[in-house]
PDB file of C-alpha atoms in Angstrom:
ATOM      1  CA  MET A   1       0.012   0.045  -0.018  1.00 43.00           C
ATOM      2  CA  ARG A   2       1.075   3.612  -0.579  1.00 40.00           C
ATOM      3  CA  VAL A   3       0.056   6.934   0.912  1.00 39.00           C
ATOM      4  CA  VAL A   4      -2.270   9.055  -1.208  1.00 40.00           C
ATOM      5  CA  LYS A   5      -4.168  12.268  -0.736  1.00 37.00           C
ATOM      6  CA  ILE A   6      -7.661  11.380   0.296  1.00 39.00           C
ATOM      7  CA  ILE A   7     -10.875  12.884   1.535  1.00 42.00           C
ATOM      8  CA  GLY A   8     -10.909  14.559   4.987  1.00 44.00           C
ATOM      9  CA  TRP A   9     -13.928  14.508   7.221  1.00 43.00           C
ATOM     10  CA  PHE A  10     -15.400  16.704   9.927  1.00 41.00           C
ATOM     11  CA  LEU A  11     -18.778  17.166  11.610  1.00 39.00           C
ATOM     12  CA  ILE A  12     -20.703  20.412  11.943  1.00 37.00           C
ATOM     13  CA  TYR A  13     -23.682  21.082  14.133  1.00 32.00           C
ATOM     14  CA  ILE A  14     -26.493  23.049  12.415  1.00 36.00           C
ATOM     15  CA  GLU A  15     -30.059  23.475  13.754  1.00 38.00           C
ATOM     16  CA  LYS A  16     -29.802  20.676  16.232  1.00 35.00           C
ATOM     17  CA  LYS A  17     -28.425  18.073  13.775  1.00 37.00           C
ATOM     18  CA  TRP A  18     -24.980  16.810  13.071  1.00 36.00           C
ATOM     19  CA  TYR A  19     -23.872  16.810   9.395  1.00 39.00           C
ATOM     20  CA  ILE A  20     -20.932  15.209   7.706  1.00 43.00           C
ATOM     21  CA  CYS A  21     -18.836  17.700   5.863  1.00 46.00           C
ATOM     22  CA  ILE A  22     -16.412  16.513   3.306  1.00 42.00           C
ATOM     23  CA  MET A  23     -13.190  18.259   2.284  1.00 38.00           C
ATOM     24  CA  ASN A  24     -11.228  17.168  -0.734  1.00 34.00           C
ATOM     25  CA  ILE A  25      -7.486  17.512  -0.252  1.00 31.00           C
ATOM     26  CA  PRO A  26      -6.201  17.320  -3.866  1.00 31.00           C
ATOM     27  CA  GLU A  27      -5.080  20.646  -5.520  1.00 32.00           C
ATOM     28  CA  THR A  28      -8.325  21.147  -7.414  1.00 26.00           C
ATOM     29  CA  GLY A  29     -10.072  22.100  -4.187  1.00 31.00           C
ATOM     30  CA  ASN A  30     -13.397  20.616  -5.553  1.00 47.00           C
ATOM     31  CA  ILE A  31     -15.219  17.749  -3.948  1.00 53.00           C
ATOM     32  CA  LYS A  32     -14.698  14.656  -6.070  1.00 78.00           C
ATOM     33  CA  TRP A  33     -15.989  11.182  -5.633  1.00 90.00           C
ATOM     34  CA  SER A  34     -15.031   8.065  -7.578  1.00 95.00           C
ATOM     35  CA  GLU A  35     -17.482   6.305  -9.834  1.00 96.00           C
ATOM     36  CA  THR A  36     -17.493   3.414  -7.428  1.00 97.00           C
ATOM     37  CA  VAL A  37     -17.872   3.965  -3.669  1.00 97.00           C
ATOM     38  CA  ILE A  38     -18.129   1.241  -1.032  1.00 98.00           C
ATOM     39  CA  ILE A  39     -19.695   2.260   2.310  1.00 97.00           C
ATOM     40  CA  VAL A  40     -18.878  -0.250   5.094  1.00 98.00           C
ATOM     41  CA  ASP A  41     -20.007  -0.715   8.685  1.00 97.00           C
ATOM     42  CA  ALA A  42     -16.534  -1.976   9.550  1.00 98.00           C
ATOM     43  CA  ASP A  43     -17.571  -3.341  13.014  1.00 97.00           C
ATOM     44  CA  PHE A  44     -20.270  -5.411  11.354  1.00 97.00           C
ATOM     45  CA  LEU A  45     -17.985  -6.649   8.663  1.00 98.00           C
ATOM     46  CA  ASP A  46     -15.385  -7.667  11.248  1.00 98.00           C
ATOM     47  CA  HIS A  47     -17.997  -9.475  13.349  1.00 98.00           C
ATOM     48  CA  VAL A  48     -19.193 -11.479  10.318  1.00 98.00           C
ATOM     49  CA  ALA A  49     -15.641 -12.357   9.405  1.00 98.00           C
ATOM     50  CA  PHE A  50     -15.092 -13.701  12.940  1.00 98.00           C
ATOM     51  CA  ASP A  51     -18.225 -15.832  12.777  1.00 97.00           C
ATOM     52  CA  LEU A  52     -17.160 -17.306   9.461  1.00 97.00           C
ATOM     53  CA  ILE A  53     -13.591 -18.009  10.747  1.00 97.00           C
ATOM     54  CA  VAL A  54     -14.995 -19.885  13.838  1.00 96.00           C
ATOM     55  CA  ASN A  55     -17.565 -21.857  11.868  1.00 94.00           C
ATOM     56  CA  PHE A  56     -15.380 -22.847   8.897  1.00 94.00           C
ATOM     57  CA  GLU A  57     -12.408 -23.786  11.045  1.00 94.00           C
ATOM     58  CA  ARG A  58     -14.631 -26.319  12.699  1.00 93.00           C
ATOM     59  CA  MET A  59     -16.124 -27.482   9.389  1.00 91.00           C
ATOM     60  CA  ILE A  60     -13.005 -27.863   7.324  1.00 91.00           C
ATOM     61  CA  GLY A  61     -10.526 -28.648  10.072  1.00 91.00           C
ATOM     62  CA  ARG A  62      -7.820 -26.116   9.469  1.00 92.00           C
ATOM     63  CA  ARG A  63      -6.761 -22.721  10.681  1.00 95.00           C
ATOM     64  CA  ILE A  64      -8.194 -19.828   8.703  1.00 95.00           C
ATOM     65  CA  PRO A  65      -6.118 -16.607   8.591  1.00 95.00           C
ATOM     66  CA  GLN A  66      -7.352 -13.060   8.842  1.00 97.00           C
ATOM     67  CA  ALA A  67      -9.320 -11.810   5.875  1.00 98.00           C
ATOM     68  CA  ASP A  68      -7.357 -10.024   3.196  1.00 98.00           C
ATOM     69  CA  MET A  69      -8.770  -6.512   3.104  1.00 98.00           C
ATOM     70  CA  ALA A  70      -7.606  -5.868  -0.448  1.00 97.00           C
ATOM     71  CA  GLN A  71      -9.102  -9.093  -1.705  1.00 97.00           C
ATOM     72  CA  TRP A  72     -12.410  -8.363   0.061  1.00 98.00           C
ATOM     73  CA  ALA A  73     -12.540  -4.848  -1.474  1.00 98.00           C
ATOM     74  CA  VAL A  74     -11.975  -6.282  -4.985  1.00 98.00           C
ATOM     75  CA  CYS A  75     -14.781  -8.857  -4.466  1.00 98.00           C
ATOM     76  CA  ALA A  76     -17.148  -6.204  -3.117  1.00 98.00           C
ATOM     77  CA  ALA A  77     -16.460  -4.015  -6.149  1.00 98.00           C
ATOM     78  CA  LEU A  78     -17.092  -6.898  -8.489  1.00 98.00           C
ATOM     79  CA  ASP A  79     -20.336  -7.613  -6.661  1.00 97.00           C
ATOM     80  CA  GLY A  80     -21.193  -3.963  -7.135  1.00 97.00           C
ATOM     81  CA  GLY A  81     -20.835  -4.234 -10.913  1.00 97.00           C
ATOM     82  CA  LEU A  82     -17.296  -2.925 -11.472  1.00 97.00           C
ATOM     83  CA  ARG A  83     -15.660  -4.551 -14.442  1.00 96.00           C
ATOM     84  CA  PRO A  84     -12.008  -4.608 -15.646  1.00 96.00           C
ATOM     85  CA  GLY A  85     -10.546  -1.249 -16.572  1.00 95.00           C
ATOM     86  CA  THR A  86      -8.569   1.718 -15.181  1.00 95.00           C
ATOM     87  CA  HIS A  87     -10.774   2.742 -12.292  1.00 96.00           C
ATOM     88  CA  GLU A  88     -10.539   4.356  -8.856  1.00 96.00           C
ATOM     89  CA  THR A  89     -12.755   2.899  -6.087  1.00 97.00           C
ATOM     90  CA  GLN A  90     -13.198   4.559  -2.710  1.00 97.00           C
ATOM     91  CA  VAL A  91     -13.780   2.358   0.335  1.00 97.00           C
ATOM     92  CA  VAL A  92     -15.154   4.214   3.373  1.00 96.00           C
ATOM     93  CA  LEU A  93     -14.852   2.304   6.708  1.00 97.00           C
ATOM     94  CA  ILE A  94     -17.254   3.557   9.377  1.00 96.00           C
ATOM     95  CA  HIS A  95     -16.618   2.283  12.877  1.00 96.00           C
ATOM     96  CA  ASP A  96     -17.080   2.888  16.631  1.00 95.00           C
ATOM     97  CA  ALA A  97     -14.741   5.520  17.902  1.00 91.00           C
ATOM     98  CA  GLY A  98     -13.369   3.148  20.536  1.00 91.00           C
ATOM     99  CA  SER A  99     -12.226   0.717  17.883  1.00 94.00           C
ATOM    100  CA  ARG A 100      -8.626   1.262  16.739  1.00 94.00           C
ATOM    101  CA  MET A 101      -8.494  -1.695  14.341  1.00 97.00           C
ATOM    102  CA  MET A 102     -10.324  -4.681  12.943  1.00 98.00           C
ATOM    103  CA  ALA A 103      -9.577  -7.955  14.673  1.00 97.00           C
ATOM    104  CA  ASN A 104     -10.131 -10.308  11.781  1.00 98.00           C
ATOM    105  CA  PHE A 105      -8.653  -8.425   8.776  1.00 98.00           C
ATOM    106  CA  ALA A 106      -5.214  -7.541   7.491  1.00 97.00           C
ATOM    107  CA  PRO A 107      -4.309  -4.752   7.162  1.00 97.00           C
ATOM    108  CA  ALA A 108      -6.460  -3.711  10.083  1.00 96.00           C
ATOM    109  CA  ASP A 109      -5.386  -0.531  11.844  1.00 97.00           C
ATOM    110  CA  TYR A 110      -7.644   2.300  10.692  1.00 97.00           C
ATOM    111  CA  GLU A 111      -5.174   5.141  11.208  1.00 94.00           C
ATOM    112  CA  ALA A 112      -1.812   3.480  10.614  1.00 96.00           C
ATOM    113  CA  GLU A 113      -2.581   1.023   7.894  1.00 96.00           C
ATOM    114  CA  LEU A 114      -5.854   1.961   6.081  1.00 97.00           C
ATOM    115  CA  ASP A 115      -6.744   5.665   6.208  1.00 95.00           C
ATOM    116  CA  GLY A 116      -5.263   7.447   3.231  1.00 93.00           C
ATOM    117  CA  LYS A 117      -3.732   4.276   1.829  1.00 95.00           C
ATOM    118  CA  ALA A 118      -4.371   2.671  -1.548  1.00 96.00           C
ATOM    119  CA  PHE A 119      -3.554  -0.444  -3.528  1.00 96.00           C
ATOM    120  CA  ALA A 120      -3.681  -1.191  -7.233  1.00 96.00           C
ATOM    121  CA  ASP A 121      -5.478  -4.216  -8.641  1.00 96.00           C
ATOM    122  CA  GLU A 122      -4.263  -5.398 -12.047  1.00 95.00           C
ATOM    123  CA  GLN A 123      -7.757  -5.774 -13.362  1.00 96.00           C
ATOM    124  CA  LEU A 124      -9.823  -3.138 -11.634  1.00 97.00           C
ATOM    125  CA  GLY A 125      -7.429  -0.256 -10.926  1.00 97.00           C
ATOM    126  CA  GLU A 126      -6.831   1.648  -7.645  1.00 97.00           C
ATOM    127  CA  PHE A 127      -8.660   1.211  -4.394  1.00 97.00           C
ATOM    128  CA  VAL A 128      -8.422   4.101  -1.851  1.00 96.00           C
ATOM    129  CA  PHE A 129      -9.364   3.762   1.843  1.00 96.00           C
ATOM    130  CA  SER A 130     -10.608   6.275   4.361  1.00 94.00           C
ATOM    131  CA  HIS A 131     -12.352   5.808   7.761  1.00 94.00           C
ATOM    132  CA  ILE A 132     -14.844   7.684   9.869  1.00 93.00           C
ATOM    133  CA  PRO A 133     -15.055   6.985  13.570  1.00 94.00           C
ATOM    134  CA  SER A 134     -18.510   7.463  15.247  1.00 91.00           C
ATOM    135  CA  GLY A 135     -18.906   8.756  18.715  1.00 81.00           C
ATOM    136  CA  GLU A 136     -20.816  11.030  20.966  1.00 63.00           C
ATOM    137  CA  MET A 137     -21.321  13.670  18.243  1.00 70.00           C
ATOM    138  CA  ALA A 138     -22.725  11.324  15.639  1.00 82.00           C
ATOM    139  CA  ALA A 139     -23.939   7.743  15.872  1.00 89.00           C
ATOM    140  CA  LYS A 140     -22.604   5.272  13.279  1.00 92.00           C
ATOM    141  CA  ARG A 141     -26.082   4.719  11.885  1.00 92.00           C
ATOM    142  CA  ASP A 142     -26.491   8.488  11.266  1.00 92.00           C
ATOM    143  CA  ILE A 143     -23.111   8.719   9.613  1.00 93.00           C
ATOM    144  CA  ILE A 144     -23.919   5.846   7.290  1.00 94.00           C
ATOM    145  CA  LEU A 145     -27.320   7.282   6.366  1.00 93.00           C
ATOM    146  CA  ASP A 146     -26.029  10.838   5.827  1.00 92.00           C
ATOM    147  CA  LEU A 147     -23.184   9.528   3.688  1.00 93.00           C
ATOM    148  CA  LEU A 148     -25.552   7.397   1.691  1.00 94.00           C
ATOM    149  CA  SER A 149     -27.877  10.390   1.036  1.00 92.00           C
ATOM    150  CA  THR A 150     -24.885  12.519   0.069  1.00 91.00           C
ATOM    151  CA  LEU A 151     -23.623  10.009  -2.508  1.00 93.00           C
ATOM    152  CA  LEU A 152     -26.984   9.484  -4.023  1.00 93.00           C
ATOM    153  CA  GLY A 153     -26.935  13.172  -4.998  1.00 90.00           C
ATOM    154  CA  HIS A 154     -23.569  13.009  -6.716  1.00 91.00           C
ATOM    155  CA  GLU A 155     -23.734  12.363 -10.462  1.00 90.00           C
ATOM    156  CA  GLU A 156     -20.132  11.198 -10.680  1.00 93.00           C
ATOM    157  CA  VAL A 157     -20.980   8.198  -8.440  1.00 95.00           C
ATOM    158  CA  LYS A 158     -22.178   5.482 -10.837  1.00 96.00           C
ATOM    159  CA  ARG A 159     -21.868   2.443  -8.540  1.00 97.00           C
ATOM    160  CA  LEU A 160     -22.603   2.426  -4.865  1.00 97.00           C
ATOM    161  CA  VAL A 161     -22.009  -0.594  -2.585  1.00 98.00           C
ATOM    162  CA  ILE A 162     -23.387  -0.537   0.983  1.00 97.00           C
ATOM    163  CA  VAL A 163     -22.530  -2.966   3.801  1.00 98.00           C
ATOM    164  CA  PRO A 164     -24.847  -2.031   6.668  1.00 96.00           C
ATOM    165  CA  ASP A 165     -25.505  -3.976   9.870  1.00 96.00           C
ATOM    166  CA  ASP A 166     -28.344  -6.208   8.701  1.00 94.00           C
ATOM    167  CA  GLN A 167     -29.148  -7.123  12.322  1.00 93.00           C
ATOM    168  CA  ASP A 168     -30.427  -3.513  12.782  1.00 93.00           C
ATOM    169  CA  ALA A 169     -33.894  -3.886  11.379  1.00 92.00           C
ATOM    170  CA  GLU A 170     -34.717  -0.159  11.762  1.00 93.00           C
ATOM    171  CA  LEU A 171     -31.550   0.798   9.854  1.00 93.00           C
ATOM    172  CA  MET A 172     -32.324  -1.632   7.076  1.00 93.00           C
ATOM    173  CA  ASP A 173     -35.851  -0.196   6.738  1.00 93.00           C
ATOM    174  CA  ILE A 174     -34.401   3.331   6.477  1.00 93.00           C
ATOM    175  CA  VAL A 175     -31.809   2.152   3.873  1.00 94.00           C
ATOM    176  CA  ARG A 176     -34.514   0.542   1.791  1.00 92.00           C
ATOM    177  CA  SER A 177     -36.635   3.697   1.996  1.00 92.00           C
ATOM    178  CA  THR A 178     -33.743   5.954   1.146  1.00 92.00           C
ATOM    179  CA  LEU A 179     -32.882   3.913  -1.899  1.00 93.00           C
ATOM    180  CA  ARG A 180     -36.477   3.745  -3.157  1.00 89.00           C
ATOM    181  CA  ASN A 181     -36.145   7.033  -5.136  1.00 84.00           C
ATOM    182  CA  ALA A 182     -32.511   6.584  -6.176  1.00 89.00           C
ATOM    183  CA  ASP A 183     -31.490   7.586  -9.682  1.00 88.00           C
ATOM    184  CA  ASP A 184     -32.027   4.648 -12.034  1.00 87.00           C
ATOM    185  CA  ASP A 185     -28.633   5.464 -13.648  1.00 90.00           C
ATOM    186  CA  LYS A 186     -26.892   4.411 -10.436  1.00 94.00           C
ATOM    187  CA  ARG A 187     -26.145   0.759  -9.808  1.00 96.00           C
ATOM    188  CA  ILE A 188     -26.714   0.308  -6.081  1.00 96.00           C
ATOM    189  CA  THR A 189     -25.829  -2.941  -4.260  1.00 97.00           C
ATOM    190  CA  VAL A 190     -26.631  -3.873  -0.700  1.00 97.00           C
ATOM    191  CA  MET A 191     -24.388  -6.595   0.749  1.00 97.00           C
ATOM    192  CA  ALA A 192     -25.905  -8.482   3.676  1.00 96.00           C
ATOM    193  CA  MET A 193     -25.893 -11.940   5.247  1.00 94.00           C
ATOM    194  CA  GLN A 194     -29.667 -12.355   4.644  1.00 88.00           C
ATOM    195  CA  PRO A 195     -31.923 -11.377   1.772  1.00 85.00           C
ATOM    196  CA  MET A 196     -33.839  -8.119   2.035  1.00 82.00           C
ATOM    197  CA  MET A 197     -37.397  -7.701   1.055  1.00 77.00           C
ATOM    198  CA  GLY A 198     -37.862  -5.523  -2.074  1.00 74.00           C
ATOM    199  CA  GLY A 199     -36.146  -2.260  -2.861  1.00 77.00           C
ATOM    200  CA  ASN A 200     -34.665  -0.297  -5.721  1.00 85.00           C
ATOM    201  CA  PHE A 201     -31.247  -2.028  -5.468  1.00 93.00           C
ATOM    202  CA  ARG A 202     -29.389  -5.247  -6.112  1.00 94.00           C
ATOM    203  CA  GLN A 203     -28.556  -7.610  -3.323  1.00 95.00           C
ATOM    204  CA  GLU A 204     -25.452  -9.736  -2.753  1.00 96.00           C
ATOM    205  CA  ILE A 205     -24.683 -12.191   0.062  1.00 95.00           C
ATOM    206  CA  LEU A 206     -21.794 -10.747   2.044  1.00 97.00           C
ATOM    207  CA  GLY A 207     -20.481 -14.111   3.126  1.00 96.00           C
ATOM    208  CA  TYR A 208     -19.302 -15.048  -0.390  1.00 95.00           C
ATOM    209  CA  SER A 209     -16.871 -12.168  -0.694  1.00 97.00           C
ATOM    210  CA  LEU A 210     -15.652 -12.749   2.858  1.00 97.00           C
ATOM    211  CA  MET A 211     -15.019 -16.472   2.160  1.00 96.00           C
ATOM    212  CA  LYS A 212     -12.861 -15.418  -0.806  1.00 96.00           C
ATOM    213  CA  ALA A 213     -10.978 -12.968   1.366  1.00 98.00           C
ATOM    214  CA  LEU A 214     -10.453 -15.655   4.043  1.00 97.00           C
ATOM    215  CA  GLY A 215      -9.059 -18.077   1.480  1.00 95.00           C
ATOM    216  CA  ILE A 216     -11.821 -20.618   1.842  1.00 93.00           C
ATOM    217  CA  GLU A 217     -12.189 -22.601  -1.373  1.00 88.00           C
ATOM    218  CA  SER A 218     -15.469 -23.979  -2.560  1.00 83.00           C
ATOM    219  CA  ASN A 219     -14.000 -27.527  -2.805  1.00 83.00           C
ATOM    220  CA  GLU A 220     -13.290 -27.430   0.979  1.00 82.00           C
ATOM    221  CA  ILE A 221     -16.975 -27.145   1.818  1.00 78.00           C
ATOM    222  CA  LYS A 222     -18.616 -30.531   2.011  1.00 67.00           C
TER     223      LYS A 222
END
C-alpha cells in the first residue's frame, strides 16, 4: 500500500443536527468522488468475518487466517458491478470511535494501515481507503445514512455498494426507503448476510466475498 491524498472528514452542528462535511485535499479544491464507492460498517464486517472463521475452522478442520482486506474490497467492487478497466474505487470504513483496528482483517489498523492508503489491482485499478469513527457527536447509523444520502446526489458516483449492519432492522428499513427514489442510472448494491425484502437496489450475500478474502475454497466445503 502507498500513501495518497484522500478525503478529509469533519462534523458540523447546524439546527440541532450533526452533518458530515467533506473536504477534498487534492489541488483542485473541488469535492470529487470516484465512480464506485463502497460504504462499510466496519464493525459489522469484522464481526461477520469472525463468525465465518470460527464456523469454517470447525467445518474444514484447518486454521483460517485473517481476511485479506484488499481481496475483500476487490470482491465487493465486482459484486457492485465494477468490471476490468482503469478505475478508482473509494472504500469508506465507518466504525465505533473506541475501535482502533479490525480484529479479523489484515491490514486492520484504521489510522496506521488503512486511512489514506491505496492499492492497485491489475484488473480493476486503484482502491483508496478512508475511515470515519463514530462517537458522541454522531452515531454510526447516522453517519452511514447521511453519507448514503450525500452520495445518491452526486452524479459522478455510478456504482454504490453498501454494507450495513443487517441485524439492525430499523436501519435496514431506512436504507430501503432511502434507496427507493434513487436515480435509475446508479447501480446500487446492498451486501448483507440475509436477503432483504424488495427495494430499488441489487442484493449480494456478504459471506461469499468474505469467504474469498479468508481463502476458503469451494471444494473445501462438503
